[in-house]
Amino acid sequence: MAECRIIQSPRRLAGGLQRADGKALSLSQPLMQVNPPVLQIALPDTLQDIPPERWSIGAQIEAGQPLFTTQEGITQACPRTATVESVGTGKTLSGSPTPCRLLNLTVVDPDPPRQPSLTPLPANPDGRTLRQRAADAGIVGLGGGGFPAHLKWQHRLHTLIVNGAECEPFLTADEQTMRLRAPAIWDAVVALMSALSLQRCVLVLEDNKPEALAALQAAYPSVLDAQDVCITVIQSQYPSGAERQLIWLALGLEIATTTFPVEHGIVVHNPVTLAALADALHGYPLTDRIVTVTGPSIVTPGTFQTPLGTPIDLLLSQAGGLRPGHHNVFHGGPYTGWPISNTAAGVRATTACLYAAPVVSQTPSPCIRCGACAEVCPVQLQPQQLFAALTHDQLDEALHVGLSQCLECGACDVVCPSNLSLTKTFQDGIRDHQIQQSEKQRADRARTRFEARNQRLLKRSEADETRRAVRRERSGSALDRIRAARAEETH
Amino acid sequence: MLWRIWAPPQSTRAVMQSVWIALIPGTLTSVWIFGPGVLVHLVLAGLGACLAEVIGRRARGLAAMQALQDGSTLLTAWLLALALPPAAPLWLPFVAGLIAIGLGKQLYGGLGQNPVNPAMLAYAILIVSAPVAMTTGWIVPFQGWSTPMPLTGIGVGAVDGLTGATILDLYRTEFRELTAPEIAQHPLFSVGGLGIAPGVEWVALSHLLGGGFLFARRVIRWQAPVGFLVGLLGLAAFFAIDPDNTVPVLTHALAGATLFSAFFIVTDPVSGATSPRGQWWFGLGAGVITYLIRTYGLYPDGVAFAVLFMNFMVPLIDQYTRPRIHGESRSIRGSVRGRS
């Protein structure tokens, strides 16, 4: 019987929050399958100019067949056998002003694909095969980042960290996956370690997930015995699952925000992503994901196996719907989630959680510099100084004191006695900075072009000048010769 | 109910209210030692402060009453009333309240915007402008209930004998020529108490109780009070090798405004340093300057000037005491403007 080494991490976050985690709310129910009659798939930004004729209305697409491929190479499979109802534009989840291209499907067969639509791979594929498969199966970071997995594997890597921290309260998608699909997670670990020739793997868990730990331990394959694999248990503390914080807790390595963990040879994946990768190895592309529907406003919170594109409304009603009253539905958890304005839109690959809570109106009062925000900041920023700089239009000062290092984790908002929207202010500041940067780049490009043109014109006029001078000289000397000849003649 | 008092405060109002609660023991002890004048001062300072707040907010075009709800205005008045001499003429606390909120807070834009501690600003302005009223209004401890309240500044001299100087004043004047054993014979030390700073020591210890409550409730951190006490008492202990010519360490600790300032003045978040390390330096600086003013300065107690001086240092302290950001090799110092 194989046993995985379990290590207690000696480190803890500098700041962080320790609050009631609310996870039991959605874990008290078994995982449920959602069978939506319709699907609405939003096309990625890079595919907005795809012609609508690409899909003929009424045509049937089999489950698992490719719908489209993004610029990054990610192929999205059709989640269910369905007919194309319409291809149009509409509002996105967040209700952003730019409309989004939508593909509306009517489900013909509610069951998930029974046959693999891709050829099953051997247990130990090589790196290139694995990258290709992840792209073909549409594997992106399902923890919420949505970054294509195969692009991370292009780097020279030595360590795989499985991010089972799931530190944000109420979120349970990773925990449910670890409890129910531990063998699949280990399968993906085995494949990744051999395909990318990794030296070690650390699976990180918070200490509030004993059942997930037991499931992982029970499913630990003896194949990994010869490898450097361990489970590291960390203290439950938000936001221990933020990528750089997690790496520090697991390995004791600090990574500056100017570099990416993959550049240091470390790749981080969530258990949900690894389970999807295991399915992809068996030939099943990403068609469904596990979504936690939870929060104080949900009648029966739970976890749901949901086809991508399932309308949010439908998913909410599967969870008993919202309680009476005014509620906000958030995409993501209570701290990092953003309000969903269009609940008719479909579930995305990054929809790990729908969190619903009553609308509370809190009037902010002035900052009294109490420093509660700095105490909980996991990167040791001084949010009160950042806030003061940003509210006084000193973006450069805010950047100087570390604005771009902000994780946007929202811990400061939770503890602020003045109810200030600190994270929102920081996000706006970071966006302003990005706009400034791109404008500066554009201006720089324009200036370079202008200067190059000036140079070109100058060079041309100089060349003209020299040519003219040469000609003048030549003609001058010719004239002299004639004069000399004439003078000779007269003599 | 009790759990609500002990839980860390969740709103600005709750922060201010927990400071109110922490001020109750010291206030009650002051009333016991110095008589009902303390309460009268409290009301008058509160009136002056609220009036300035209302006028200030009206002038800035804001709703007047809303600002009073956060409790910070009354807190400033309360701190001021406890800092003023209990037998000072009645106009003094009212004017002090007006100055504290009007000049110290509203002029800069209200709550959270004031660069200096409003209560200490008013105290410093008044001790410079009205030195007699600010220094002679101290009642002989335990005689407060039999001392008539002077209504104007003129009355102060008339009730001489009942009002008098503080123990720190005595060390500067009468005790100057005396040796330590002779000082101990002074009749003041027989009126009751621990024989360190008659009467006042009970007030100081009550404030210690209130400060402990604030610390337990995580309204204040330990850095500023400890820094202040280390700065003040550390110097006092060092110079105490010459007991005949210096004020004893315990007198420094329990007389004057030492413990009151350590927990309620240097801990003011708005005008103080913001990071824990900054608060330590802020407190330490205030303590050292307080010792220097008490020993070499013109005024018997120097907390107000020391705190004001350190308030002006805060932008500098804040720029050089930031913690190191995760992933960076060193902490960010200075300001982006300072470098260009």
Tab-separated table of N, CA, C and O in Angstrom, chain A residues 93-149:
chain	number	residue	atom	x	y	z
A	93	LEU	N	-21.622	38.249	-19.193
A	93	LEU	CA	-21.925	38.020	-17.783
A	93	LEU	C	-21.809	39.300	-16.974
A	93	LEU	O	-22.667	39.628	-16.165
A	94	SER	N	-20.719	40.002	-17.188
A	94	SER	CA	-20.455	41.180	-16.367
A	94	SER	C	-21.238	42.383	-16.866
A	94	SER	O	-21.250	43.423	-16.216
A	95	GLY	N	-21.886	42.262	-18.026
A	95	GLY	CA	-22.656	43.372	-18.563
A	95	GLY	C	-21.771	44.486	-19.081
A	95	GLY	O	-22.141	45.661	-19.009
A	96	SER	N	-20.591	44.118	-19.594
A	96	SER	CA	-19.693	45.154	-20.103
A	96	SER	C	-20.295	45.785	-21.364
A	96	SER	O	-21.050	45.139	-22.095
A	97	PRO	N	-20.001	47.051	-21.622
A	97	PRO	CA	-20.668	47.778	-22.699
A	97	PRO	C	-20.432	47.178	-24.085
A	97	PRO	O	-21.317	47.251	-24.941
A	98	THR	N	-19.253	46.567	-24.325
A	98	THR	CA	-19.038	45.985	-25.651
A	98	THR	C	-19.780	44.665	-25.738
A	98	THR	O	-19.563	43.775	-24.913
A	99	PRO	N	-20.666	44.522	-26.721
A	99	PRO	CA	-21.435	43.290	-26.823
A	99	PRO	C	-20.540	42.122	-27.214
A	99	PRO	O	-19.412	42.299	-27.679
A	100	CYS	N	-21.037	40.938	-27.002
A	100	CYS	CA	-20.235	39.731	-27.168
A	100	CYS	C	-20.918	38.833	-28.186
A	100	CYS	O	-22.139	38.785	-28.261
A	101	ARG	N	-20.136	38.119	-28.999
A	101	ARG	CA	-20.716	37.172	-29.943
A	101	ARG	C	-21.132	35.934	-29.174
A	101	ARG	O	-20.361	35.388	-28.385
A	102	LEU	N	-22.360	35.502	-29.414
A	102	LEU	CA	-22.895	34.369	-28.665
A	102	LEU	C	-23.347	33.285	-29.608
A	102	LEU	O	-23.857	33.558	-30.692
A	103	LEU	N	-23.154	32.051	-29.176
A	103	LEU	CA	-23.612	30.904	-29.934
A	103	LEU	C	-24.692	30.228	-29.091
A	103	LEU	O	-24.424	29.733	-28.000
A	104	ASN	N	-25.942	30.278	-29.563
A	104	ASN	CA	-27.046	29.679	-28.813
A	104	ASN	C	-27.347	28.299	-29.364
A	104	ASN	O	-27.546	28.123	-30.567
A	105	LEU	N	-27.356	27.318	-28.464
A	105	LEU	CA	-27.563	25.932	-28.877
A	105	LEU	C	-28.789	25.364	-28.172
A	105	LEU	O	-29.051	25.686	-27.014
A	106	THR	N	-29.522	24.504	-28.880
A	106	THR	CA	-30.617	23.767	-28.258
A	106	THR	C	-30.156	22.325	-28.087
A	106	THR	O	-29.767	21.668	-29.059
A	107	VAL	N	-30.200	21.854	-26.848
A	107	VAL	CA	-29.662	20.525	-26.557
A	107	VAL	C	-30.604	19.454	-27.081
A	107	VAL	O	-31.814	19.495	-26.859
A	108	VAL	N	-30.024	18.494	-27.808
A	108	VAL	CA	-30.809	17.378	-28.337
A	108	VAL	C	-30.716	16.199	-27.381
A	108	VAL	O	-31.703	15.569	-27.039
A	109	ASP	N	-29.487	15.921	-26.917
A	109	ASP	CA	-29.250	14.792	-26.021
A	109	ASP	C	-28.606	15.327	-24.744
A	109	ASP	O	-27.472	15.796	-24.775
A	110	PRO	N	-29.326	15.257	-23.631
A	110	PRO	CA	-28.806	15.892	-22.403
A	110	PRO	C	-27.615	15.155	-21.780
A	110	PRO	O	-26.966	15.699	-20.888
A	111	ASP	N	-27.320	13.939	-22.254
A	111	ASP	CA	-26.238	13.194	-21.606
A	111	ASP	C	-24.871	13.692	-22.056
A	111	ASP	O	-24.705	14.099	-23.199
A	112	PRO	N	-23.898	13.613	-21.178
A	112	PRO	CA	-22.535	13.972	-21.583
A	112	PRO	C	-22.006	12.963	-22.606
A	112	PRO	O	-22.552	11.858	-22.720
A	113	PRO	N	-20.992	13.306	-23.369
A	113	PRO	CA	-20.487	12.412	-24.401
A	113	PRO	C	-20.130	11.043	-23.821
A	113	PRO	O	-19.480	10.961	-22.781
A	114	ARG	N	-20.596	9.957	-24.505
A	114	ARG	CA	-20.331	8.615	-23.993
A	114	ARG	C	-19.075	8.031	-24.615
A	114	ARG	O	-18.412	7.205	-24.053
A	115	GLN	N	-18.762	8.483	-25.812
A	115	GLN	CA	-17.580	7.989	-26.517
A	115	GLN	C	-16.514	9.083	-26.522
A	115	GLN	O	-16.847	10.257	-26.696
A	116	PRO	N	-15.261	8.699	-26.328
A	116	PRO	CA	-14.210	9.723	-26.428
A	116	PRO	C	-14.162	10.279	-27.846
A	116	PRO	O	-14.215	9.518	-28.815
A	117	SER	N	-14.099	11.598	-27.974
A	117	SER	CA	-14.040	12.187	-29.303
A	117	SER	C	-12.588	12.374	-29.753
A	117	SER	O	-12.337	12.678	-30.902
A	118	LEU	N	-11.665	12.189	-28.840
A	118	LEU	CA	-10.240	12.237	-29.192
A	118	LEU	C	-9.660	10.859	-28.889
A	118	LEU	O	-10.201	10.120	-28.058
A	119	THR	N	-8.550	10.508	-29.545
A	119	THR	CA	-7.952	9.201	-29.289
A	119	THR	C	-7.364	9.166	-27.884
A	119	THR	O	-6.615	10.071	-27.512
A	120	PRO	N	-7.690	8.131	-27.095
A	120	PRO	CA	-7.088	8.038	-25.764
A	120	PRO	C	-5.573	7.917	-25.869
A	120	PRO	O	-5.052	7.290	-26.794
A	121	LEU	N	-4.880	8.579	-24.931
A	121	LEU	CA	-3.412	8.586	-24.950
A	121	LEU	C	-2.892	7.525	-23.989
A	121	LEU	O	-3.578	7.143	-23.035
A	122	PRO	N	-1.672	7.045	-24.177
A	122	PRO	CA	-1.063	6.142	-23.188
A	122	PRO	C	-0.839	6.881	-21.862
A	122	PRO	O	-0.890	8.113	-21.817
A	123	ALA	N	-0.584	6.150	-20.815
A	123	ALA	CA	-0.432	6.749	-19.483
A	123	ALA	C	0.787	7.662	-19.397
A	123	ALA	O	0.810	8.591	-18.597
A	124	ASN	N	1.806	7.407	-20.220
A	124	ASN	CA	3.004	8.239	-20.164
A	124	ASN	C	3.263	8.924	-21.512
A	124	ASN	O	4.161	8.530	-22.244
A	125	PRO	N	2.470	9.916	-21.865
A	125	PRO	CA	2.682	10.586	-23.149
A	125	PRO	C	3.929	11.457	-23.087
A	125	PRO	O	4.410	11.801	-22.003
A	126	ASP	N	4.470	11.801	-24.262
A	126	ASP	CA	5.610	12.722	-24.233
A	126	ASP	C	5.100	14.164	-24.178
A	126	ASP	O	3.900	14.422	-24.344
A	127	GLY	N	6.013	15.083	-23.930
A	127	GLY	CA	5.626	16.475	-23.676
A	127	GLY	C	4.820	17.086	-24.799
A	127	GLY	O	3.786	17.718	-24.566
A	128	ARG	N	5.289	16.862	-26.038
A	128	ARG	CA	4.616	17.486	-27.171
A	128	ARG	C	3.188	16.956	-27.325
A	128	ARG	O	2.243	17.719	-27.507
A	129	THR	N	3.028	15.638	-27.185
A	129	THR	CA	1.702	15.028	-27.295
A	129	THR	C	0.769	15.604	-26.226
A	129	THR	O	-0.387	15.931	-26.494
A	130	LEU	N	1.317	15.726	-25.009
A	130	LEU	CA	0.495	16.222	-23.905
A	130	LEU	C	0.048	17.664	-24.158
A	130	LEU	O	-1.116	18.012	-23.950
A	131	ARG	N	0.974	18.489	-24.645
A	131	ARG	CA	0.630	19.889	-24.930
A	131	ARG	C	-0.460	19.961	-25.990
A	131	ARG	O	-1.432	20.698	-25.860
A	132	GLN	N	-0.273	19.155	-27.038
A	132	GLN	CA	-1.241	19.161	-28.121
A	132	GLN	C	-2.613	18.717	-27.615
A	132	GLN	O	-3.635	19.324	-27.919
A	133	ARG	N	-2.609	17.665	-26.783
A	133	ARG	CA	-3.861	17.140	-26.271
A	133	ARG	C	-4.577	18.180	-25.394
A	133	ARG	O	-5.779	18.394	-25.512
A	134	ALA	N	-3.821	18.855	-24.508
A	134	ALA	CA	-4.431	19.856	-23.631
A	134	ALA	C	-5.073	20.962	-24.460
A	134	ALA	O	-6.178	21.429	-24.155
A	135	ALA	N	-4.386	21.367	-25.546
A	135	ALA	CA	-4.949	22.414	-26.404
A	135	ALA	C	-6.202	21.908	-27.116
A	135	ALA	O	-7.237	22.574	-27.140
A	136	ASP	N	-6.123	20.681	-27.663
A	136	ASP	CA	-7.263	20.128	-28.395
A	136	ASP	C	-8.465	19.893	-27.496
A	136	ASP	O	-9.609	19.961	-27.936
A	137	ALA	N	-8.195	19.571	-26.227
A	137	ALA	CA	-9.295	19.271	-25.314
A	137	ALA	C	-9.795	20.528	-24.598
A	137	ALA	O	-10.718	20.455	-23.788
A	138	GLY	N	-9.196	21.673	-24.882
A	138	GLY	CA	-9.668	22.931	-24.296
A	138	GLY	C	-9.332	23.096	-22.830
A	138	GLY	O	-10.094	23.702	-22.072
A	139	ILE	N	-8.178	22.546	-22.395
A	139	ILE	CA	-7.827	22.626	-20.969
A	139	ILE	C	-7.240	24.005	-20.642
A	139	ILE	O	-6.156	24.364	-21.106
A	140	VAL	N	-7.994	24.759	-19.855
A	140	VAL	CA	-7.504	26.050	-19.347
A	140	VAL	C	-7.562	25.991	-17.827
A	140	VAL	O	-8.131	25.066	-17.266
A	141	GLY	N	-6.952	26.984	-17.171
A	141	GLY	CA	-6.953	27.021	-15.712
A	141	GLY	C	-8.369	27.175	-15.198
A	141	GLY	O	-8.991	28.209	-15.368
A	142	LEU	N	-8.898	26.108	-14.579
A	142	LEU	CA	-10.299	26.130	-14.152
A	142	LEU	C	-10.457	26.713	-12.755
A	142	LEU	O	-11.551	26.780	-12.225
A	143	GLY	N	-9.354	27.114	-12.134
A	143	GLY	CA	-9.454	27.717	-10.813
A	143	GLY	C	-10.035	29.118	-10.895
A	143	GLY	O	-10.531	29.657	-9.925
A	144	GLY	N	-9.970	29.721	-12.051
A	144	GLY	CA	-10.498	31.078	-12.210
A	144	GLY	C	-9.654	31.912	-13.138
A	144	GLY	O	-10.087	32.933	-13.661
A	145	GLY	N	-8.424	31.466	-13.393
A	145	GLY	CA	-7.519	32.233	-14.247
A	145	GLY	C	-7.843	32.062	-15.721
A	145	GLY	O	-7.806	33.003	-16.497
A	146	GLY	N	-8.148	30.823	-16.099
A	146	GLY	CA	-8.501	30.548	-17.479
A	146	GLY	C	-7.321	30.593	-18.429
A	146	GLY	O	-7.502	30.675	-19.638
A	147	PHE	N	-6.094	30.502	-17.899
A	147	PHE	CA	-4.916	30.554	-18.760
A	147	PHE	C	-4.704	29.179	-19.395
A	147	PHE	O	-4.771	28.159	-18.711
A	148	PRO	N	-4.452	29.125	-20.716
A	148	PRO	CA	-4.276	27.832	-21.380
A	148	PRO	C	-3.136	27.039	-20.742
A	148	PRO	O	-2.021	27.539	-20.598
A	149	ALA	N	-3.449	25.789	-20.364
A	149	ALA	CA	-2.464	24.977	-19.645
A	149	ALA	C	-1.235	24.694	-20.502
A	149	ALA	O	-0.107	24.759	-20.013
